[in-house]
């Protein structure tokens, strides 16, 4: 196996590109793909300040490292979601990563700051944990970005994530979500711009990037993701990709080039007029924003010990 660039011994194969790489050229390819995504989709302009949403997993740590390698002023923001040992491991890993490099990081504990955590919110609202978790993360990322005066929030969604979400949205023709499934969401009325610079890299590549760069990351997936439909879609797409490398890339980037615009009108119609949340002052379509409503329902509730779904007999 020879490296596509230098013809030296290759270490890793990227079947989607029909190419093999040595260590140096693999790392360079990852940087180039991120730089290309940023440029093609106008994600970050030179001199802008970036807040990176970091979870301690391979994608977000690789993203932070890659953005810094590319010369961006990128700081980290991590939320303690209260999901048992998983959350503790995630925040510890993120803290260690930032401390080793001397990079600025804010860690916010959901229970300490807002009086609830994800398992308790899921229990009280009787909804899937990812629903309360997503509402909280979106709100807290936006808020941290406003407080810190950042221009843009970057998240570690990779090609596998985006293809799986797209697949789910297409299966049900969720037109409102399809119009929003872009690598960049522009800034609007108090919401920062949101960007996904890893959309050109698969998760196998972000994992390899971390290993080759000596980045320790949390290997376990969130235990509350069990039963999450997107995991099933990922497996399905992986078997298609196995047979036909490049399918995920063609699916996602073909959608962006040829179809996504068809759905933006639906998304705009759904977004409605924005006012200001009467509790926290964040932009909101209702009088009280979704996060404040969630906090109101769940704060002060006895913490619910996290139990994996299997043990709950579901
Ligand atoms: S952390 Fe939160 Fe994810 Fe866990 S509860 Fe769901 S959304 S799966 S990225
Ligand atoms: Zn090489
Ligand atoms: Zn609010």
PDB file of N, CA, C and O in Angstrom, residues 35-96:
ATOM      1  N   UNK A  35     -10.265  22.782   5.670  1.00  0.00           N
ATOM      2  CA  UNK A  35     -10.062  24.103   5.052  1.00  0.00           C
ATOM      3  C   UNK A  35     -10.990  24.276   3.849  1.00  0.00           C
ATOM      4  O   UNK A  35     -11.577  25.347   3.649  1.00  0.00           O
ATOM      5  N   UNK A  36     -11.155  23.197   3.087  1.00  0.00           N
ATOM      6  CA  UNK A  36     -12.008  23.268   1.900  1.00  0.00           C
ATOM      7  C   UNK A  36     -13.473  23.481   2.292  1.00  0.00           C
ATOM      8  O   UNK A  36     -14.186  24.282   1.683  1.00  0.00           O
ATOM      9  N   UNK A  37     -13.915  22.752   3.313  1.00  0.00           N
ATOM     10  CA  UNK A  37     -15.303  22.914   3.779  1.00  0.00           C
ATOM     11  C   UNK A  37     -15.525  24.355   4.257  1.00  0.00           C
ATOM     12  O   UNK A  37     -16.538  24.977   3.931  1.00  0.00           O
ATOM     13  N   UNK A  38     -14.580  24.888   5.004  1.00  0.00           N
ATOM     14  CA  UNK A  38     -14.716  26.250   5.539  1.00  0.00           C
ATOM     15  C   UNK A  38     -14.796  27.252   4.389  1.00  0.00           C
ATOM     16  O   UNK A  38     -15.645  28.142   4.383  1.00  0.00           O
ATOM     17  N   UNK A  39     -13.948  27.058   3.404  1.00  0.00           N
ATOM     18  CA  UNK A  39     -13.908  28.008   2.291  1.00  0.00           C
ATOM     19  C   UNK A  39     -15.149  27.879   1.389  1.00  0.00           C
ATOM     20  O   UNK A  39     -15.809  28.867   1.085  1.00  0.00           O
ATOM     21  N   UNK A  40     -15.464  26.645   1.020  1.00  0.00           N
ATOM     22  CA  UNK A  40     -16.584  26.442   0.085  1.00  0.00           C
ATOM     23  C   UNK A  40     -17.913  26.921   0.631  1.00  0.00           C
ATOM     24  O   UNK A  40     -18.790  27.354  -0.113  1.00  0.00           O
ATOM     25  N   UNK A  41     -18.082  26.797   1.936  1.00  0.00           N
ATOM     26  CA  UNK A  41     -19.375  27.159   2.528  1.00  0.00           C
ATOM     27  C   UNK A  41     -19.309  28.462   3.327  1.00  0.00           C
ATOM     28  O   UNK A  41     -20.222  28.746   4.088  1.00  0.00           O
ATOM     29  N   UNK A  42     -18.214  29.214   3.159  1.00  0.00           N
ATOM     30  CA  UNK A  42     -18.078  30.507   3.861  1.00  0.00           C
ATOM     31  C   UNK A  42     -18.342  30.376   5.350  1.00  0.00           C
ATOM     32  O   UNK A  42     -19.148  31.111   5.915  1.00  0.00           O
ATOM     33  N   UNK A  43     -17.698  29.413   5.982  1.00  0.00           N
ATOM     34  CA  UNK A  43     -18.010  29.141   7.386  1.00  0.00           C
ATOM     35  C   UNK A  43     -17.408  30.173   8.330  1.00  0.00           C
ATOM     36  O   UNK A  43     -18.081  30.672   9.229  1.00  0.00           O
ATOM     37  N   UNK A  44     -16.108  30.437   8.149  1.00  0.00           N
ATOM     38  CA  UNK A  44     -15.403  31.321   9.091  1.00  0.00           C
ATOM     39  C   UNK A  44     -14.530  32.268   8.273  1.00  0.00           C
ATOM     40  O   UNK A  44     -13.792  31.818   7.392  1.00  0.00           O
ATOM     41  N   UNK A  45     -14.618  33.541   8.591  1.00  0.00           N
ATOM     42  CA  UNK A  45     -13.766  34.496   7.880  1.00  0.00           C
ATOM     43  C   UNK A  45     -12.492  34.713   8.700  1.00  0.00           C
ATOM     44  O   UNK A  45     -12.510  34.534   9.927  1.00  0.00           O
ATOM     45  N   UNK A  46     -11.412  35.095   8.034  1.00  0.00           N
ATOM     46  CA  UNK A  46     -10.168  35.323   8.777  1.00  0.00           C
ATOM     47  C   UNK A  46     -10.395  36.334   9.896  1.00  0.00           C
ATOM     48  O   UNK A  46     -11.094  37.326   9.721  1.00  0.00           O
ATOM     49  N   UNK A  47      -9.811  36.046  11.058  1.00  0.00           N
ATOM     50  CA  UNK A  47      -9.898  36.982  12.181  1.00  0.00           C
ATOM     51  C   UNK A  47     -11.140  36.798  13.046  1.00  0.00           C
ATOM     52  O   UNK A  47     -11.243  37.394  14.114  1.00  0.00           O
ATOM     53  N   UNK A  48     -12.082  35.937  12.609  1.00  0.00           N
ATOM     54  CA  UNK A  48     -13.279  35.745  13.443  1.00  0.00           C
ATOM     55  C   UNK A  48     -12.947  34.827  14.623  1.00  0.00           C
ATOM     56  O   UNK A  48     -12.091  33.955  14.527  1.00  0.00           O
ATOM     57  N   UNK A  49     -13.683  35.033  15.714  1.00  0.00           N
ATOM     58  CA  UNK A  49     -13.472  34.192  16.907  1.00  0.00           C
ATOM     59  C   UNK A  49     -14.493  33.057  16.919  1.00  0.00           C
ATOM     60  O   UNK A  49     -15.680  33.269  16.715  1.00  0.00           O
ATOM     61  N   UNK A  50     -13.954  31.853  17.164  1.00  0.00           N
ATOM     62  CA  UNK A  50     -14.787  30.642  17.064  1.00  0.00           C
ATOM     63  C   UNK A  50     -14.962  30.008  18.442  1.00  0.00           C
ATOM     64  O   UNK A  50     -13.990  29.846  19.187  1.00  0.00           O
ATOM     65  N   UNK A  51     -16.192  29.650  18.763  1.00  0.00           N
ATOM     66  CA  UNK A  51     -16.443  28.875  19.975  1.00  0.00           C
ATOM     67  C   UNK A  51     -16.718  27.438  19.535  1.00  0.00           C
ATOM     68  O   UNK A  51     -17.635  27.185  18.746  1.00  0.00           O
ATOM     69  N   UNK A  52     -15.908  26.496  20.025  1.00  0.00           N
ATOM     70  CA  UNK A  52     -16.061  25.094  19.621  1.00  0.00           C
ATOM     71  C   UNK A  52     -16.853  24.348  20.696  1.00  0.00           C
ATOM     72  O   UNK A  52     -16.477  24.384  21.875  1.00  0.00           O
ATOM     73  N   UNK A  53     -17.938  23.709  20.287  1.00  0.00           N
ATOM     74  CA  UNK A  53     -18.724  22.900  21.217  1.00  0.00           C
ATOM     75  C   UNK A  53     -17.993  21.570  21.399  1.00  0.00           C
ATOM     76  O   UNK A  53     -17.922  20.769  20.470  1.00  0.00           O
ATOM     77  N   UNK A  54     -17.433  21.340  22.589  1.00  0.00           N
ATOM     78  CA  UNK A  54     -16.588  20.159  22.793  1.00  0.00           C
ATOM     79  C   UNK A  54     -17.239  19.191  23.774  1.00  0.00           C
ATOM     80  O   UNK A  54     -17.718  19.595  24.833  1.00  0.00           O
ATOM     81  N   UNK A  55     -17.223  17.908  23.414  1.00  0.00           N
ATOM     82  CA  UNK A  55     -17.842  16.900  24.288  1.00  0.00           C
ATOM     83  C   UNK A  55     -16.820  15.933  24.869  1.00  0.00           C
ATOM     84  O   UNK A  55     -17.157  15.123  25.724  1.00  0.00           O
ATOM     85  N   UNK A  56     -15.589  15.978  24.389  1.00  0.00           N
ATOM     86  CA  UNK A  56     -14.600  14.995  24.835  1.00  0.00           C
ATOM     87  C   UNK A  56     -14.526  13.795  23.899  1.00  0.00           C
ATOM     88  O   UNK A  56     -13.684  12.915  24.064  1.00  0.00           O
ATOM     89  N   UNK A  57     -15.400  13.740  22.910  1.00  0.00           N
ATOM     90  CA  UNK A  57     -15.368  12.666  21.913  1.00  0.00           C
ATOM     91  C   UNK A  57     -14.385  12.996  20.795  1.00  0.00           C
ATOM     92  O   UNK A  57     -13.836  14.102  20.733  1.00  0.00           O
ATOM     93  N   UNK A  58     -14.190  12.022  19.895  1.00  0.00           N
ATOM     94  CA  UNK A  58     -13.164  12.184  18.849  1.00  0.00           C
ATOM     95  C   UNK A  58     -13.437  13.349  17.906  1.00  0.00           C
ATOM     96  O   UNK A  58     -12.518  14.071  17.509  1.00  0.00           O
ATOM     97  N   UNK A  59     -14.723  13.534  17.548  1.00  0.00           N
ATOM     98  CA  UNK A  59     -15.031  14.554  16.545  1.00  0.00           C
ATOM     99  C   UNK A  59     -14.758  15.960  17.061  1.00  0.00           C
ATOM    100  O   UNK A  59     -14.097  16.754  16.398  1.00  0.00           O
ATOM    101  N   UNK A  60     -15.273  16.261  18.248  1.00  0.00           N
ATOM    102  CA  UNK A  60     -15.124  17.647  18.721  1.00  0.00           C
ATOM    103  C   UNK A  60     -13.672  17.959  19.090  1.00  0.00           C
ATOM    104  O   UNK A  60     -13.212  19.088  18.864  1.00  0.00           O
ATOM    105  N   UNK A  61     -12.944  16.968  19.623  1.00  0.00           N
ATOM    106  CA  UNK A  61     -11.532  17.257  19.949  1.00  0.00           C
ATOM    107  C   UNK A  61     -10.712  17.389  18.663  1.00  0.00           C
ATOM    108  O   UNK A  61      -9.848  18.271  18.548  1.00  0.00           O
ATOM    109  N   UNK A  62     -10.986  16.530  17.681  1.00  0.00           N
ATOM    110  CA  UNK A  62     -10.289  16.671  16.387  1.00  0.00           C
ATOM    111  C   UNK A  62     -10.604  18.024  15.772  1.00  0.00           C
ATOM    112  O   UNK A  62      -9.720  18.711  15.243  1.00  0.00           O
ATOM    113  N   UNK A  63     -11.868  18.433  15.863  1.00  0.00           N
ATOM    114  CA  UNK A  63     -12.271  19.727  15.286  1.00  0.00           C
ATOM    115  C   UNK A  63     -11.508  20.876  15.931  1.00  0.00           C
ATOM    116  O   UNK A  63     -10.974  21.757  15.238  1.00  0.00           O
ATOM    117  N   UNK A  64     -11.457  20.856  17.257  1.00  0.00           N
ATOM    118  CA  UNK A  64     -10.765  21.959  17.959  1.00  0.00           C
ATOM    119  C   UNK A  64      -9.296  21.998  17.521  1.00  0.00           C
ATOM    120  O   UNK A  64      -8.748  23.043  17.190  1.00  0.00           O
ATOM    121  N   UNK A  65      -8.677  20.811  17.500  1.00  0.00           N
ATOM    122  CA  UNK A  65      -7.265  20.718  17.102  1.00  0.00           C
ATOM    123  C   UNK A  65      -7.065  21.205  15.662  1.00  0.00           C
ATOM    124  O   UNK A  65      -6.149  21.975  15.363  1.00  0.00           O
ATOM    125  N   UNK A  66      -7.946  20.775  14.768  1.00  0.00           N
ATOM    126  CA  UNK A  66      -7.820  21.146  13.350  1.00  0.00           C
ATOM    127  C   UNK A  66      -8.007  22.654  13.156  1.00  0.00           C
ATOM    128  O   UNK A  66      -7.270  23.282  12.379  1.00  0.00           O
ATOM    129  N   UNK A  67      -8.967  23.239  13.858  1.00  0.00           N
ATOM    130  CA  UNK A  67      -9.195  24.683  13.699  1.00  0.00           C
ATOM    131  C   UNK A  67      -7.979  25.469  14.183  1.00  0.00           C
ATOM    132  O   UNK A  67      -7.547  26.437  13.564  1.00  0.00           O
ATOM    133  N   UNK A  68      -7.401  25.015  15.303  1.00  0.00           N
ATOM    134  CA  UNK A  68      -6.195  25.693  15.808  1.00  0.00           C
ATOM    135  C   UNK A  68      -5.029  25.504  14.839  1.00  0.00           C
ATOM    136  O   UNK A  68      -4.273  26.426  14.581  1.00  0.00           O
ATOM    137  N   UNK A  69      -4.901  24.273  14.296  1.00  0.00           N
ATOM    138  CA  UNK A  69      -3.837  24.002  13.310  1.00  0.00           C
ATOM    139  C   UNK A  69      -3.969  24.910  12.099  1.00  0.00           C
ATOM    140  O   UNK A  69      -2.994  25.284  11.476  1.00  0.00           O
ATOM    141  N   UNK A  70      -5.218  25.215  11.742  1.00  0.00           N
ATOM    142  CA  UNK A  70      -5.461  26.070  10.583  1.00  0.00           C
ATOM    143  C   UNK A  70      -5.345  27.557  10.938  1.00  0.00           C
ATOM    144  O   UNK A  70      -5.566  28.415  10.087  1.00  0.00           O
ATOM    145  N   UNK A  71      -5.017  27.835  12.199  1.00  0.00           N
ATOM    146  CA  UNK A  71      -4.723  29.218  12.587  1.00  0.00           C
ATOM    147  C   UNK A  71      -5.896  30.009  13.128  1.00  0.00           C
ATOM    148  O   UNK A  71      -5.794  31.223  13.307  1.00  0.00           O
ATOM    149  N   UNK A  72      -7.022  29.351  13.410  1.00  0.00           N
ATOM    150  CA  UNK A  72      -8.174  30.100  13.926  1.00  0.00           C
ATOM    151  C   UNK A  72      -8.065  30.301  15.429  1.00  0.00           C
ATOM    152  O   UNK A  72      -7.519  29.458  16.144  1.00  0.00           O
ATOM    153  N   UNK A  73      -8.648  31.417  15.883  1.00  0.00           N
ATOM    154  CA  UNK A  73      -8.739  31.649  17.326  1.00  0.00           C
ATOM    155  C   UNK A  73      -9.970  30.889  17.803  1.00  0.00           C
ATOM    156  O   UNK A  73     -11.106  31.359  17.664  1.00  0.00           O
ATOM    157  N   UNK A  74      -9.753  29.682  18.288  1.00  0.00           N
ATOM    158  CA  UNK A  74     -10.872  28.807  18.638  1.00  0.00           C
ATOM    159  C   UNK A  74     -10.779  28.431  20.114  1.00  0.00           C
ATOM    160  O   UNK A  74      -9.770  27.886  20.560  1.00  0.00           O
ATOM    161  N   UNK A  75     -11.836  28.738  20.878  1.00  0.00           N
ATOM    162  CA  UNK A  75     -11.903  28.384  22.297  1.00  0.00           C
ATOM    163  C   UNK A  75     -12.966  27.306  22.490  1.00  0.00           C
ATOM    164  O   UNK A  75     -13.846  27.142  21.648  1.00  0.00           O
ATOM    165  N   UNK A  76     -12.888  26.596  23.611  1.00  0.00           N
ATOM    166  CA  UNK A  76     -13.799  25.474  23.831  1.00  0.00           C
ATOM    167  C   UNK A  76     -14.918  25.805  24.810  1.00  0.00           C
ATOM    168  O   UNK A  76     -14.759  26.638  25.705  1.00  0.00           O
ATOM    169  N   UNK A  77     -16.042  25.110  24.619  1.00  0.00           N
ATOM    170  CA  UNK A  77     -17.165  25.215  25.556  1.00  0.00           C
ATOM    171  C   UNK A  77     -17.737  23.820  25.726  1.00  0.00           C
ATOM    172  O   UNK A  77     -18.034  23.136  24.750  1.00  0.00           O
ATOM    173  N   UNK A  78     -17.850  23.385  26.984  1.00  0.00           N
ATOM    174  CA  UNK A  78     -18.268  22.005  27.254  1.00  0.00           C
ATOM    175  C   UNK A  78     -19.368  22.030  28.321  1.00  0.00           C
ATOM    176  O   UNK A  78     -19.282  22.789  29.281  1.00  0.00           O
ATOM    177  N   UNK A  79     -20.398  21.199  28.137  1.00  0.00           N
ATOM    178  CA  UNK A  79     -21.511  21.174  29.088  1.00  0.00           C
ATOM    179  C   UNK A  79     -21.520  19.849  29.853  1.00  0.00           C
ATOM    180  O   UNK A  79     -21.458  18.779  29.237  1.00  0.00           O
ATOM    181  N   UNK A  80     -21.602  19.922  31.178  1.00  0.00           N
ATOM    182  CA  UNK A  80     -21.791  18.727  32.004  1.00  0.00           C
ATOM    183  C   UNK A  80     -23.283  18.412  32.013  1.00  0.00           C
ATOM    184  O   UNK A  80     -24.080  19.139  32.605  1.00  0.00           O
ATOM    185  N   UNK A  81     -23.669  17.347  31.291  1.00  0.00           N
ATOM    186  CA  UNK A  81     -25.093  17.056  31.080  1.00  0.00           C
ATOM    187  C   UNK A  81     -25.702  16.208  32.195  1.00  0.00           C
ATOM    188  O   UNK A  81     -26.907  16.011  32.240  1.00  0.00           O
ATOM    189  N   UNK A  82     -24.837  15.685  33.078  1.00  0.00           N
ATOM    190  CA  UNK A  82     -25.342  14.889  34.203  1.00  0.00           C
ATOM    191  C   UNK A  82     -25.722  13.475  33.831  1.00  0.00           C
ATOM    192  O   UNK A  82     -26.521  12.838  34.530  1.00  0.00           O
ATOM    193  N   UNK A  83     -25.153  12.958  32.736  1.00  0.00           N
ATOM    194  CA  UNK A  83     -25.463  11.581  32.318  1.00  0.00           C
ATOM    195  C   UNK A  83     -24.431  10.640  32.948  1.00  0.00           C
ATOM    196  O   UNK A  83     -23.487  10.177  32.299  1.00  0.00           O
ATOM    197  N   UNK A  84     -24.588  10.399  34.235  1.00  0.00           N
ATOM    198  CA  UNK A  84     -23.750   9.456  34.985  1.00  0.00           C
ATOM    199  C   UNK A  84     -22.253   9.615  34.727  1.00  0.00           C
ATOM    200  O   UNK A  84     -21.754  10.724  34.525  1.00  0.00           O
ATOM    201  N   UNK A  85     -21.564   8.470  34.728  1.00  0.00           N
ATOM    202  CA  UNK A  85     -20.105   8.476  34.551  1.00  0.00           C
ATOM    203  C   UNK A  85     -19.700   8.981  33.174  1.00  0.00           C
ATOM    204  O   UNK A  85     -18.612   9.507  32.989  1.00  0.00           O
ATOM    205  N   UNK A  86     -20.601   8.820  32.206  1.00  0.00           N
ATOM    206  CA  UNK A  86     -20.283   9.259  30.847  1.00  0.00           C
ATOM    207  C   UNK A  86     -19.988  10.761  30.827  1.00  0.00           C
ATOM    208  O   UNK A  86     -18.999  11.206  30.247  1.00  0.00           O
ATOM    209  N   UNK A  87     -20.858  11.534  31.493  1.00  0.00           N
ATOM    210  CA  UNK A  87     -20.655  12.997  31.479  1.00  0.00           C
ATOM    211  C   UNK A  87     -19.392  13.378  32.244  1.00  0.00           C
ATOM    212  O   UNK A  87     -18.655  14.276  31.828  1.00  0.00           O
ATOM    213  N   UNK A  88     -19.157  12.679  33.359  1.00  0.00           N
ATOM    214  CA  UNK A  88     -17.955  13.015  34.130  1.00  0.00           C
ATOM    215  C   UNK A  88     -16.705  12.730  33.299  1.00  0.00           C
ATOM    216  O   UNK A  88     -15.793  13.546  33.218  1.00  0.00           O
ATOM    217  N   UNK A  89     -16.699  11.563  32.646  1.00  0.00           N
ATOM    218  CA  UNK A  89     -15.563  11.204  31.791  1.00  0.00           C
ATOM    219  C   UNK A  89     -15.377  12.221  30.677  1.00  0.00           C
ATOM    220  O   UNK A  89     -14.256  12.596  30.328  1.00  0.00           O
ATOM    221  N   UNK A  90     -16.482  12.703  30.112  1.00  0.00           N
ATOM    222  CA  UNK A  90     -16.408  13.637  28.986  1.00  0.00           C
ATOM    223  C   UNK A  90     -15.815  14.975  29.421  1.00  0.00           C
ATOM    224  O   UNK A  90     -14.944  15.521  28.740  1.00  0.00           O
ATOM    225  N   UNK A  91     -16.308  15.496  30.540  1.00  0.00           N
ATOM    226  CA  UNK A  91     -15.791  16.808  30.967  1.00  0.00           C
ATOM    227  C   UNK A  91     -14.338  16.672  31.442  1.00  0.00           C
ATOM    228  O   UNK A  91     -13.516  17.545  31.156  1.00  0.00           O
ATOM    229  N   UNK A  92     -14.010  15.565  32.117  1.00  0.00           N
ATOM    230  CA  UNK A  92     -12.613  15.367  32.570  1.00  0.00           C
ATOM    231  C   UNK A  92     -11.672  15.309  31.365  1.00  0.00           C
ATOM    232  O   UNK A  92     -10.603  15.913  31.353  1.00  0.00           O
ATOM    233  N   UNK A  93     -12.093  14.563  30.343  1.00  0.00           N
ATOM    234  CA  UNK A  93     -11.253  14.392  29.150  1.00  0.00           C
ATOM    235  C   UNK A  93     -11.049  15.741  28.449  1.00  0.00           C
ATOM    236  O   UNK A  93      -9.949  16.078  28.010  1.00  0.00           O
ATOM    237  N   UNK A  94     -12.123  16.501  28.363  1.00  0.00           N
ATOM    238  CA  UNK A  94     -12.049  17.803  27.691  1.00  0.00           C
ATOM    239  C   UNK A  94     -11.146  18.750  28.469  1.00  0.00           C
ATOM    240  O   UNK A  94     -10.319  19.468  27.891  1.00  0.00           O
ATOM    241  N   UNK A  95     -11.302  18.752  29.799  1.00  0.00           N
ATOM    242  CA  UNK A  95     -10.464  19.626  30.636  1.00  0.00           C
ATOM    243  C   UNK A  95      -8.985  19.281  30.451  1.00  0.00           C
ATOM    244  O   UNK A  95      -8.141  20.166  30.305  1.00  0.00           O
ATOM    245  N   UNK A  96      -8.682  17.967  30.453  1.00  0.00           N
ATOM    246  CA  UNK A  96      -7.279  17.536  30.326  1.00  0.00           C
ATOM    247  C   UNK A  96      -6.724  17.974  28.966  1.00  0.00           C
ATOM    248  O   UNK A  96      -5.595  18.479  28.871  1.00  0.00           O
TER     249      UNK A  96
END
